[in-house]
Coordinates of C-alpha atoms in Angstrom, one line a residue:
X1480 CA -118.5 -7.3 -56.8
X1481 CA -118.4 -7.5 -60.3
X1482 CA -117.8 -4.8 -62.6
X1483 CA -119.0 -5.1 -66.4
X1484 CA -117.0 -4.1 -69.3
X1485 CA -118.3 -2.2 -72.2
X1486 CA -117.3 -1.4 -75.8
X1487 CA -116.3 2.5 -75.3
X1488 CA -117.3 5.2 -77.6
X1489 CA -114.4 5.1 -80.0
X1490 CA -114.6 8.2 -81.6
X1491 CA -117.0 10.5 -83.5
X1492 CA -119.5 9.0 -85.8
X1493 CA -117.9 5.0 -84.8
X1494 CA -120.8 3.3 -83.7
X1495 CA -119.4 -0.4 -83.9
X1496 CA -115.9 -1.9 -83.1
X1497 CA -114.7 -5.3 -83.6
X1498 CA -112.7 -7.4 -81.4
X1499 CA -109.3 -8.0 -82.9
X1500 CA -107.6 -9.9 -79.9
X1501 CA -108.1 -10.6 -76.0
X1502 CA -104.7 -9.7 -74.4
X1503 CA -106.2 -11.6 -71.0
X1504 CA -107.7 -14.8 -70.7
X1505 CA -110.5 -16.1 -68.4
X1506 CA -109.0 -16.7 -65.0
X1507 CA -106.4 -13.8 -65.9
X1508 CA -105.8 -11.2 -63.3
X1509 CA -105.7 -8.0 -64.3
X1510 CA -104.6 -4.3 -63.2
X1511 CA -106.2 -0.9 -63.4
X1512 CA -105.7 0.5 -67.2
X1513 CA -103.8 -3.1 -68.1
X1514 CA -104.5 -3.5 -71.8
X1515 CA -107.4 -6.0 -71.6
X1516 CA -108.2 -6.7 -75.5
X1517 CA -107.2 -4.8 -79.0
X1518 CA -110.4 -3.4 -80.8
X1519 CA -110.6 -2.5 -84.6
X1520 CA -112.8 0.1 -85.9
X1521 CA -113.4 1.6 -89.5
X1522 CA -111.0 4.2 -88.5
X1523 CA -108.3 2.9 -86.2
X1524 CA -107.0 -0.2 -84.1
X1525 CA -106.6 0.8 -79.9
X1526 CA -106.0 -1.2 -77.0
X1527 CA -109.2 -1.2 -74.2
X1528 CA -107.6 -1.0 -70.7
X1529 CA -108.9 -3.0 -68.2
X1530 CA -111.5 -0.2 -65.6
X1531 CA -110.5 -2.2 -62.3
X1532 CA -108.3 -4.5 -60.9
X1533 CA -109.3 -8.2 -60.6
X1534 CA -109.8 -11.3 -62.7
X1535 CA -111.2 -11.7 -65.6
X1536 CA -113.9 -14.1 -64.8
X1537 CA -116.0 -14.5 -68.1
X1538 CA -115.5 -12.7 -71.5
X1539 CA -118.8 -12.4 -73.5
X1540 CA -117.9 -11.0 -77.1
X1541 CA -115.4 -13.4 -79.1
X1542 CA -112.6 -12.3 -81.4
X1543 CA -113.4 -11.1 -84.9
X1544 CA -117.1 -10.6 -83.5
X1545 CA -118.4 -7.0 -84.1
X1546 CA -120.7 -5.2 -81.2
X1547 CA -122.3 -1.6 -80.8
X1548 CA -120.5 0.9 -78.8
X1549 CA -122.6 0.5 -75.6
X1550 CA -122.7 -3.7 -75.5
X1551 CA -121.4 -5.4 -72.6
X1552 CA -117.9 -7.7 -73.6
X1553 CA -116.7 -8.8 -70.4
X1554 CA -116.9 -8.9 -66.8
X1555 CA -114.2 -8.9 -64.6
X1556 CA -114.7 -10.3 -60.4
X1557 CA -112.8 -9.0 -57.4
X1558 CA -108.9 -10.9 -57.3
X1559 CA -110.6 -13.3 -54.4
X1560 CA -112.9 -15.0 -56.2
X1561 CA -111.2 -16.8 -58.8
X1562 CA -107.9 -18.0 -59.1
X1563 CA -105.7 -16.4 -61.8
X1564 CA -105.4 -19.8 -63.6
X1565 CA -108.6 -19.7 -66.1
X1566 CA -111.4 -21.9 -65.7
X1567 CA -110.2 -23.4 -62.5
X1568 CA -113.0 -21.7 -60.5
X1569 CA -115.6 -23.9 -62.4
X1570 CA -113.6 -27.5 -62.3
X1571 CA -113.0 -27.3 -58.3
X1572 CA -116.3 -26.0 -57.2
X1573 CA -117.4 -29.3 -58.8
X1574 CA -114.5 -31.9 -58.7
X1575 CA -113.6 -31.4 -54.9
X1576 CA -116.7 -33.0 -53.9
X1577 CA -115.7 -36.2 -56.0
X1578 CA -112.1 -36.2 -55.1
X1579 CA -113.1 -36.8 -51.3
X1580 CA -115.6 -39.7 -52.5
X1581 CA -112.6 -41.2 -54.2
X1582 CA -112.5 -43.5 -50.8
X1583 CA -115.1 -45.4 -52.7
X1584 CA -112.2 -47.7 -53.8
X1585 CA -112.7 -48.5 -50.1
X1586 CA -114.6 -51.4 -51.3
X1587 CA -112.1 -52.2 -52.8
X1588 CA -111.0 -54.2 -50.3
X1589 CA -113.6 -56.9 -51.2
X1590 CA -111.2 -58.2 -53.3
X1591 CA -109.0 -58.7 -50.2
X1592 CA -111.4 -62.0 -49.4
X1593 CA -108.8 -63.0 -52.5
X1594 CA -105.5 -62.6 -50.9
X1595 CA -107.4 -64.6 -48.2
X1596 CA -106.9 -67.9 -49.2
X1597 CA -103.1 -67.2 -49.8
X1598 CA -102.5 -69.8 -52.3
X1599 CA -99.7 -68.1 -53.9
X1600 CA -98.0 -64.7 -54.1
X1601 CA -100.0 -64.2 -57.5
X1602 CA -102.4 -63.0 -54.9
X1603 CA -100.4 -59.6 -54.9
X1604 CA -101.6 -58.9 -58.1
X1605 CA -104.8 -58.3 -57.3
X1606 CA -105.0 -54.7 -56.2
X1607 CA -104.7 -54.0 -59.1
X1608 CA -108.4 -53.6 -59.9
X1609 CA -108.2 -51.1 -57.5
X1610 CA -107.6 -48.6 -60.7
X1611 CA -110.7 -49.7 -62.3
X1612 CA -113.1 -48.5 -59.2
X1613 CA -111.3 -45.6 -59.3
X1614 CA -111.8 -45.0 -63.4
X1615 CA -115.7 -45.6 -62.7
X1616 CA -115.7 -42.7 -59.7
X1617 CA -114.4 -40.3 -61.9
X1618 CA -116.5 -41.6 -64.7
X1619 CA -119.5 -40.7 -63.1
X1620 CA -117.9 -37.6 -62.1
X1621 CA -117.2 -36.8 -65.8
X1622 CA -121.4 -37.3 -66.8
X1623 CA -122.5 -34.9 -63.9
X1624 CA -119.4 -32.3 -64.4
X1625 CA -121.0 -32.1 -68.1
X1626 CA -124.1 -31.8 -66.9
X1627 CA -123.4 -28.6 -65.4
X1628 CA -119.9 -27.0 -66.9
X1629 CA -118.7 -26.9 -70.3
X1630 CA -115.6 -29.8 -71.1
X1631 CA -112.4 -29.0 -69.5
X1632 CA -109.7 -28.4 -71.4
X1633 CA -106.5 -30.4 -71.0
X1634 CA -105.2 -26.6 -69.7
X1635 CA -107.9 -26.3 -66.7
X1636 CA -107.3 -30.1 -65.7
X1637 CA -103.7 -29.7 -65.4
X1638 CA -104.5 -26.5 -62.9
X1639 CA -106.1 -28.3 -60.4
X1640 CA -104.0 -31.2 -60.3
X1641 CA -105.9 -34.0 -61.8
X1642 CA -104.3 -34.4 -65.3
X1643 CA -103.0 -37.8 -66.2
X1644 CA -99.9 -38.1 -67.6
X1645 CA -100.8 -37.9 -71.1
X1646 CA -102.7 -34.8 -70.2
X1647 CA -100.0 -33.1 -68.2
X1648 CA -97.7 -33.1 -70.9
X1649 CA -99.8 -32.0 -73.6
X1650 CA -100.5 -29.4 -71.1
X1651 CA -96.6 -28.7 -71.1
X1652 CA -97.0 -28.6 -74.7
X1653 CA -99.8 -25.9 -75.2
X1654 CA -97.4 -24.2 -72.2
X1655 CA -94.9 -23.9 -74.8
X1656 CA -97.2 -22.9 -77.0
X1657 CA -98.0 -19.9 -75.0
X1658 CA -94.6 -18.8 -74.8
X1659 CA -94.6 -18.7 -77.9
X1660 CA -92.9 -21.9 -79.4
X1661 CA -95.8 -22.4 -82.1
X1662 CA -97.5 -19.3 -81.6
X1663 CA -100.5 -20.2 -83.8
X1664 CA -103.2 -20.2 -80.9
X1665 CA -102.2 -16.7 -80.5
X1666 CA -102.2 -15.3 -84.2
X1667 CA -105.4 -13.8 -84.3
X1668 CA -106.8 -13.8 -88.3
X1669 CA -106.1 -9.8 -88.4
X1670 CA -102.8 -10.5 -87.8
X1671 CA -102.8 -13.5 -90.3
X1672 CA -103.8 -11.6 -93.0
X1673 CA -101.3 -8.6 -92.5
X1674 CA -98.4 -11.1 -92.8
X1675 CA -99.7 -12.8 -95.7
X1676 CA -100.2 -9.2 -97.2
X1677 CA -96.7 -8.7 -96.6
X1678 CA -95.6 -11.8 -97.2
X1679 CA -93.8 -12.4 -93.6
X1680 CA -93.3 -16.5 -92.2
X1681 CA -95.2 -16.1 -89.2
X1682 CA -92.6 -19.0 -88.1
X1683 CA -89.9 -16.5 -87.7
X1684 CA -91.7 -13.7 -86.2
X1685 CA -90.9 -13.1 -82.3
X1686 CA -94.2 -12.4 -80.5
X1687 CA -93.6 -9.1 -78.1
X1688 CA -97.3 -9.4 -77.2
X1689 CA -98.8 -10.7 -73.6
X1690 CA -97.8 -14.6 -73.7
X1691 CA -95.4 -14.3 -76.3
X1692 CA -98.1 -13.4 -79.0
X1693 CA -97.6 -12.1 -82.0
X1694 CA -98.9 -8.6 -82.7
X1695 CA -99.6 -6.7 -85.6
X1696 CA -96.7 -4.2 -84.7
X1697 CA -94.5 -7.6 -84.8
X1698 CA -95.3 -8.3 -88.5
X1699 CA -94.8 -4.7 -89.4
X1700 CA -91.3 -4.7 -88.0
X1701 CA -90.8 -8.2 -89.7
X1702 CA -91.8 -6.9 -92.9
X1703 CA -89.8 -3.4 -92.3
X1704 CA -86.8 -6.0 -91.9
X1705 CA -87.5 -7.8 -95.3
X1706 CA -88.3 -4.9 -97.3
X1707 CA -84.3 -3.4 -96.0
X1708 CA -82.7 -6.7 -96.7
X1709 CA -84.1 -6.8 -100.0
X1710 CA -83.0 -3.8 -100.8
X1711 CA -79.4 -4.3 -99.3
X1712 CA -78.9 -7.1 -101.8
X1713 CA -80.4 -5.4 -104.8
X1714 CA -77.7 -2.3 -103.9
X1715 CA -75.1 -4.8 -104.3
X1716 CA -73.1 -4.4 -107.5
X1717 CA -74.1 -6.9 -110.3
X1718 CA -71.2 -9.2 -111.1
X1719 CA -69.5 -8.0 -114.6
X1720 CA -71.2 -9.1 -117.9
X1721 CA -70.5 -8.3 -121.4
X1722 CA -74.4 -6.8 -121.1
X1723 CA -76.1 -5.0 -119.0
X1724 CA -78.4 -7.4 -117.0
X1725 CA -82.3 -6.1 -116.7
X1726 CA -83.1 -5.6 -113.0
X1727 CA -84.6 -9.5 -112.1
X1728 CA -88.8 -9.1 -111.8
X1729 CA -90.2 -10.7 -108.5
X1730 CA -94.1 -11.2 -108.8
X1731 CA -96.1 -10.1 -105.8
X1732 CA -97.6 -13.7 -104.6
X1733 CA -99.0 -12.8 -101.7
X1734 CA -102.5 -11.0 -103.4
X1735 CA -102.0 -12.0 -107.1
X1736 CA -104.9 -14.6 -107.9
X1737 CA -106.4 -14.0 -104.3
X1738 CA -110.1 -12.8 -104.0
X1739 CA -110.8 -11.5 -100.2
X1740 CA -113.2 -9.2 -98.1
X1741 CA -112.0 -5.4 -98.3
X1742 CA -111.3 -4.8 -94.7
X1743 CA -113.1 -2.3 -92.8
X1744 CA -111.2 1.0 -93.3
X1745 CA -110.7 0.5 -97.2
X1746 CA -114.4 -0.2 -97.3
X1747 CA -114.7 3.2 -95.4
X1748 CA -112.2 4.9 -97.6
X1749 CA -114.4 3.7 -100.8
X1750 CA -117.5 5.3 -99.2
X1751 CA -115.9 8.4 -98.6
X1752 CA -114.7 9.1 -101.7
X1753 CA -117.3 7.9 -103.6
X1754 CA -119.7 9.8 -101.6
X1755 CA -117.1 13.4 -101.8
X1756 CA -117.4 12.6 -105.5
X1757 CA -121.5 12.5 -105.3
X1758 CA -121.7 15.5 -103.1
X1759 CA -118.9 17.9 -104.1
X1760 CA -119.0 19.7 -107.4
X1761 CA -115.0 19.7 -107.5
X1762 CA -112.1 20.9 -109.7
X1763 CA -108.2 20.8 -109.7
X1764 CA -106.1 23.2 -110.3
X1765 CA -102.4 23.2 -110.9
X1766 CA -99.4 25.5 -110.6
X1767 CA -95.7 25.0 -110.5
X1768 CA -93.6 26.6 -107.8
X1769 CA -90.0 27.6 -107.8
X1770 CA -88.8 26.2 -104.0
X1771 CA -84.5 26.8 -104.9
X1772 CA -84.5 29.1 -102.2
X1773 CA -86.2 27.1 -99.3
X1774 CA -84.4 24.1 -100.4
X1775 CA -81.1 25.6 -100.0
X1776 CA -82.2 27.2 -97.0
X1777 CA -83.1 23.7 -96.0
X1778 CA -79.8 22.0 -96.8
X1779 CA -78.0 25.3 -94.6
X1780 CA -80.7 24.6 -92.0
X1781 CA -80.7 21.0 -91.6
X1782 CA -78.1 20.2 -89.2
X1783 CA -79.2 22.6 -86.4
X1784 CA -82.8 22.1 -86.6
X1785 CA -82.0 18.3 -86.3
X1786 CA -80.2 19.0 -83.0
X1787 CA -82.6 21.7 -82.0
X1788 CA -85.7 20.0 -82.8
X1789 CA -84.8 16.2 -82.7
X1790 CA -86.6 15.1 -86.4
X1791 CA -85.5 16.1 -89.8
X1792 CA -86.4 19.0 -91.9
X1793 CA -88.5 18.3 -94.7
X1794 CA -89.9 20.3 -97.2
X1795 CA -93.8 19.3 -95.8
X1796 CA -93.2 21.5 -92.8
X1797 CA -92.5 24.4 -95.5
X1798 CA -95.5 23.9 -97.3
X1799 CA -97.6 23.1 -94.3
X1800 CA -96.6 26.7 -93.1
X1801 CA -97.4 28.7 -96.5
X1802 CA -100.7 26.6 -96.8
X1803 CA -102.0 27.9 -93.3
X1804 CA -101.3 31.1 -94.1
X1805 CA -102.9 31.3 -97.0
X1806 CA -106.0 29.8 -95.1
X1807 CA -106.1 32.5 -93.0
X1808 CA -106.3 35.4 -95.4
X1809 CA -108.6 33.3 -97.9
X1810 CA -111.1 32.2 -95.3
X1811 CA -112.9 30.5 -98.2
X1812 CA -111.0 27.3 -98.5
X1813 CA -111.4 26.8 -94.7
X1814 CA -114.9 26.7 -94.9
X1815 CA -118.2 23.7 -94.5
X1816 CA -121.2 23.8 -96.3
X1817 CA -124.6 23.0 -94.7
X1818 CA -126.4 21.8 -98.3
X1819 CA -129.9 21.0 -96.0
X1820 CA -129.8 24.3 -94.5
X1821 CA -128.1 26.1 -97.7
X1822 CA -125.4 27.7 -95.4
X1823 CA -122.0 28.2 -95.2
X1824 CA -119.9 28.4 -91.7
X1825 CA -116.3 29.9 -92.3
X1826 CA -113.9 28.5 -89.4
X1827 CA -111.9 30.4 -87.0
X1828 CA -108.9 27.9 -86.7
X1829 CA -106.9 26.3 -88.9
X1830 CA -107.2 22.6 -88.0
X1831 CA -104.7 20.9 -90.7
X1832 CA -104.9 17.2 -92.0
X1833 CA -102.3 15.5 -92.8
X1834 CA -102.8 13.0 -95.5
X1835 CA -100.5 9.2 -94.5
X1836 CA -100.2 6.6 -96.5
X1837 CA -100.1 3.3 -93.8
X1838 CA -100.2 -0.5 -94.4
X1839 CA -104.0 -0.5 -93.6
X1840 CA -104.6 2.6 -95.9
X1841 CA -104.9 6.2 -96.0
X1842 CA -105.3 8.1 -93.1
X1843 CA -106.0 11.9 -92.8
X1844 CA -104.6 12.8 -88.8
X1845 CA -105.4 16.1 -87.9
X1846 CA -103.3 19.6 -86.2
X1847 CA -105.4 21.0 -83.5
X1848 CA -104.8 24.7 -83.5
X1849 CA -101.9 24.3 -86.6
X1850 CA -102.2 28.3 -87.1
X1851 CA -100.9 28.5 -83.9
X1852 CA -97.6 26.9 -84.6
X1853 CA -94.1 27.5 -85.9
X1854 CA -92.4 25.7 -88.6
X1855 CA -90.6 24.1 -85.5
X1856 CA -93.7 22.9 -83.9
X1857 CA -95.4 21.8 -87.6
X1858 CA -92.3 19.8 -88.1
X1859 CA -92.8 17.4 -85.3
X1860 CA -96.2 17.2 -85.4
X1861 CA -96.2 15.7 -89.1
X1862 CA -93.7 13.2 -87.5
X1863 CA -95.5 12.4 -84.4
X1864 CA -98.7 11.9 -86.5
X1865 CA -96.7 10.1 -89.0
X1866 CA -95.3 7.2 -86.8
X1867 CA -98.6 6.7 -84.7
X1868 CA -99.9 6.2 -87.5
X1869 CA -97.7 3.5 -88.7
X1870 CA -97.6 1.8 -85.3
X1871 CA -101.3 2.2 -84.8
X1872 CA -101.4 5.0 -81.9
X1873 CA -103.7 7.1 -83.0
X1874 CA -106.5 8.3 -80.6
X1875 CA -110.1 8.5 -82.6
X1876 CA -110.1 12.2 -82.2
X1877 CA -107.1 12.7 -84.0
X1878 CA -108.5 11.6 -87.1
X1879 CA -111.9 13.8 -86.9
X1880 CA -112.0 17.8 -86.7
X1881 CA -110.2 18.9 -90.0
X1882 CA -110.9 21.8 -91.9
X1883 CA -108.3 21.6 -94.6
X1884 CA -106.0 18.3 -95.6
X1885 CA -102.8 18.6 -97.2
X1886 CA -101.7 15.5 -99.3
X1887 CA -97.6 14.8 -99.5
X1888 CA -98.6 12.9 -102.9
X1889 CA -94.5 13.6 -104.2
X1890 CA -93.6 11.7 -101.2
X1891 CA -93.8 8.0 -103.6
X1892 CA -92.3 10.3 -106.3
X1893 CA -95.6 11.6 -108.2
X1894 CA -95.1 14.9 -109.8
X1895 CA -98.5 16.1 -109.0
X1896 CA -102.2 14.5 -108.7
X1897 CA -105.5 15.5 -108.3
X1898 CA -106.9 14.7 -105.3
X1899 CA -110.4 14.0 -103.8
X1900 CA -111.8 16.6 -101.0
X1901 CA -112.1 15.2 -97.4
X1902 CA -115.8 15.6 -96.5
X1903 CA -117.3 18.5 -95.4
X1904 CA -113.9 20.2 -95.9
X1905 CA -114.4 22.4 -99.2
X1906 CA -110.8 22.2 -100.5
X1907 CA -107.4 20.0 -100.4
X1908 CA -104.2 20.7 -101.9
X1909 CA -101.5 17.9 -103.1
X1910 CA -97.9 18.5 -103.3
X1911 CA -95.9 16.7 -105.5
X1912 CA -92.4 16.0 -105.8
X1913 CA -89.4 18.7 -105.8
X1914 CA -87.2 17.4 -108.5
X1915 CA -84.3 19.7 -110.3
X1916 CA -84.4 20.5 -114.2
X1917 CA -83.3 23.4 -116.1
X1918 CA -85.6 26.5 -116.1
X1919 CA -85.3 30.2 -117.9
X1920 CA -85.1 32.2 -115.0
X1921 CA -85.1 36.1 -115.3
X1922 CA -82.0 37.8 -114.4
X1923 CA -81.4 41.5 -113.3
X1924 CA -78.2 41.8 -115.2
X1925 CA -78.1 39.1 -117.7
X1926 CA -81.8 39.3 -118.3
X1927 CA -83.4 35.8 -119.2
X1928 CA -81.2 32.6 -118.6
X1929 CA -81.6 29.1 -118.4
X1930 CA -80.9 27.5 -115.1
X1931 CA -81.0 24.6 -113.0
X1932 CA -83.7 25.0 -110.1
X1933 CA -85.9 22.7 -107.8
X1934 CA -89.5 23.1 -108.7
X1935 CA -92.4 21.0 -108.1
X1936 CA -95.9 21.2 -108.4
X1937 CA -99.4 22.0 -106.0
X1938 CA -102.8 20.6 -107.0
X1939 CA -105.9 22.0 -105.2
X1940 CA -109.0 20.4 -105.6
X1941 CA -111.9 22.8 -104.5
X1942 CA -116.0 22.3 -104.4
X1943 CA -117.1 24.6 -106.7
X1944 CA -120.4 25.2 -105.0
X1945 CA -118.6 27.8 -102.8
X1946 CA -115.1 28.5 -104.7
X1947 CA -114.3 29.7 -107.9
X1948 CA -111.8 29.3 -110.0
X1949 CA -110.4 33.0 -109.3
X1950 CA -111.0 32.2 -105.7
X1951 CA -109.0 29.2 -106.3
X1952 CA -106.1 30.9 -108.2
X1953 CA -105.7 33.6 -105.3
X1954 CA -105.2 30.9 -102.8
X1955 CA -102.5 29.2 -104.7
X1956 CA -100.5 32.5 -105.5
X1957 CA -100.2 32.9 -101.9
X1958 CA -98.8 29.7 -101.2
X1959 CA -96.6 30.1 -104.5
X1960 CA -95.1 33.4 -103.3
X1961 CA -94.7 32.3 -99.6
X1962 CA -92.5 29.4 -100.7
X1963 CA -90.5 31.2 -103.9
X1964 CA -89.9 34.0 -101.4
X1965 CA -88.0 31.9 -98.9
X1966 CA -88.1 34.0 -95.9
X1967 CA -88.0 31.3 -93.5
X1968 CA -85.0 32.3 -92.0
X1969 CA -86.6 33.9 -88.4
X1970 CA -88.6 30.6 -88.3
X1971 CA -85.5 28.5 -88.5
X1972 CA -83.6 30.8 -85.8

């Protein structure tokens, strides 16, 4: 019996999706939870499994076409009543019929009154019209298969047998084609516009999709691969000239002079922000924080918790830590305002987002329950949320539910920034980069002195509707003294 497929709901507050790519074709057969087509929304890109096993028998929403959450997209039949080959169901339910009339050529032996007289061998000849009865059949064939089936493709012809031998091998070709020797039937236009973006030759790219197609995880990694070689052969020493050569500048051809549709999440992004801006009545303040002592602790530290752990030990699990627990004894930056109701609701868990810059923009994944875990546990949830993120893994829930967002902003090197709050959280805080530079520092015995320490600087943007700026300041001294104090020794083990 046939079972329908629908778009599923995607996430909280996604009410469309768009299909990016079908990983099956018509006549496929498919398993139980098989990836059955990649789906874009305004907040991430998934894979749809298929519900049952069976064949795909007719797919009803095309790529790059956009339905409701709800809308029927395909329908797949039981594995008996289709062949896995696509569209051969439709060409023999029709063209067996005229194969077995093909005996029509029977009169062809009308023309045998010819070889009657037996003049001369030239008589042999003559079944050779045979072919041209047998072009007419099929002719006819053609008009009434029209009548009731789309054209068949040179594909579906050479499935049940009756392509020519120009068909057949530009069957063979599109064959190839599949896997992967041109690959363009199976770059899909998202996909074509992320390599253009990144300027990767989608003539060198190895498909590791279903068929040999090339995915957007494919381009990524191509791109990853340019971006290192590049960088390999600008590490290599310049030969030696009498001058010092200026570092060679390499214009960006791949957007300058281009004019294109913001794609769906930065349009997203835009409305967000714009709309934060509209709703929020925000400020940003700034301190600077003294982190020697965790960064030392961290270079002691980093070693072990590598082997204990299994990811590296940043400073964003440090300040990840010190922000939560400021959250907790300032319950006013983990707070939502109801403006229609005029009420405020003050959380009872810290659910932390983590801000990620990606190659589709920024996203803001979110730790469940992150007052609940150890710097340990912190670290490898940045990192897990961190690389799905990159590769596209992300469930919808994970980026829905936050009630505070921290923003790594000195992770591309900026010293601090002011950042914009996350809607209907009422406060976000931005950490810039930890750089070393000479500070006076106040001695016990030699009283003040000038010394090299790693500082670096938190931004927190709060909605003034709810927070003041004394509010404000308290929060940021708790974070400032968690991190100058250090004592993240018991945490470390």
């Amino acid at each position: 019996m046939p079972t329908p497929v629908n778009m599923p709901a995607l996430g909280e507050s996604v009410s469309e999706g768009t299909v990016t790519q079908w990983l099956k074709k018509e006549g496929e057969s498919v398993e139980v939870d098989e990836p059955l087509l990649e789906v874009s929304t305004d907040k991430v890109d998934t894979e749809i499994p298929s519900p049952v096993a069976g064949v795909l028998s007719q797919i009803l929403v095309a790529e790059d076409e956009t339905v409701e959450v709800g809308a029927q997209i395909a329908v797949i039949g039981e594995a008996g009543e289709a062949p896995t080959e696509g569209g051969a169901p439709a060409v023999e339910t029709v063209e067996e019929p005229p194969a077995q009339e093909a005996p029509a050529p029977a009169p062809a032996p009308a023309p045998e009154p010819a070889p009657a007289p037996q003049p001369a061998p030239r008589a042999e000849p003559e079944p050779q019209p045979q072919p041209a009865p047998a072009a007419a059949a099929p002719a006819e064939t053609r008009r009434s298969r029209e009548d009731i089936t789309p054209p068949v493709d040179v594909e579906t012809v050479s499935a049940t047998g009756a392509a020519t031998g120009t068909g057949a091998a530009k069957a063979e070709t599109e064959a190839e084609t599949e896997a992967g020797g041109g690959g363009e039937a199976y770059v899909t236009p998202l996909v074509r516009k992320l390599a253009a973006e990144q300027g990767v030759d989608l003539s060198t790219v190895k498909g590791s999709g279903v068929g040999g197609r090339i995915r957007k995880q494919d381009v990524q990694e191509a791109a990853r691969q340019q971006q290192e070689q590049r960088a390999a052969t600008a590490a290599q020493p310049a030969p030696p000239t009498a001058a010092p050569q200026p570092r060679p500048v390499v214009p960006d051809t791949t957007l300058r002079g281009r004019t294109e549709q913001m794609t769906r999440l930065r349009q997203t992004i835009a409305e967000q922000m714009v709309e934060s801006q509209q709703i929020s009545a925000q400020l940003t303040q700034v301190i600077e924080v003294d982190i020697t002592r965790v960064a030392r602790l961290r270079e002691q530290a980093a070693e072990q918790f590598r082997a204990r752990e299994g990811v590296e030990l940043t400073f964003l699990p440090f300040f990840a830590l010190a922000t939560i627990e400021a959250l907790k004894t300032h319950p006013k930056l983990n707070a939502v305002i109801d403006s229609a109701k005029k009420e405020v609701t003050y959380h009872s868990v810290e659910n932390l987002g983590i801000s990620i810059d990606t190659e589709r923009g920024m996203l803001a994944p979110v730790i469940k329950d992150a007052g609940d875990l150890n710097l340990g546990g912190l670290a490898r949830k940045i990192v897990d949320l961190t690389d799905r993120a990159h590769n596209g893994g992300l469930s919808p829930d994970e980026l829905s539910g936050g009630t505070f967002t921290l923003v790594d902003a000195g992770a591309d090197g900026a010293l601090f920034q002011t950042p914009i709050i996350n809607q209907p959280q009422v406060g976000i805080l931005a950490t810039g980069a930890v750089v070393k530079r000479p500070v006076v520092v106040d001695d016990p015995q030699l009283g003040e002195v000038i010394a090299v320490r790693s500082v670096a600087y938190l931004a927190l943007s709060y909605d003034h509707r709810l927070i003041d700026g004394a509010d404000a300041a308290r929060f940021m001294n708790s974070v400032k003294e968690r991190l100058e104090e250090g004592a993240f020794e018991a945490e470390l083990g």
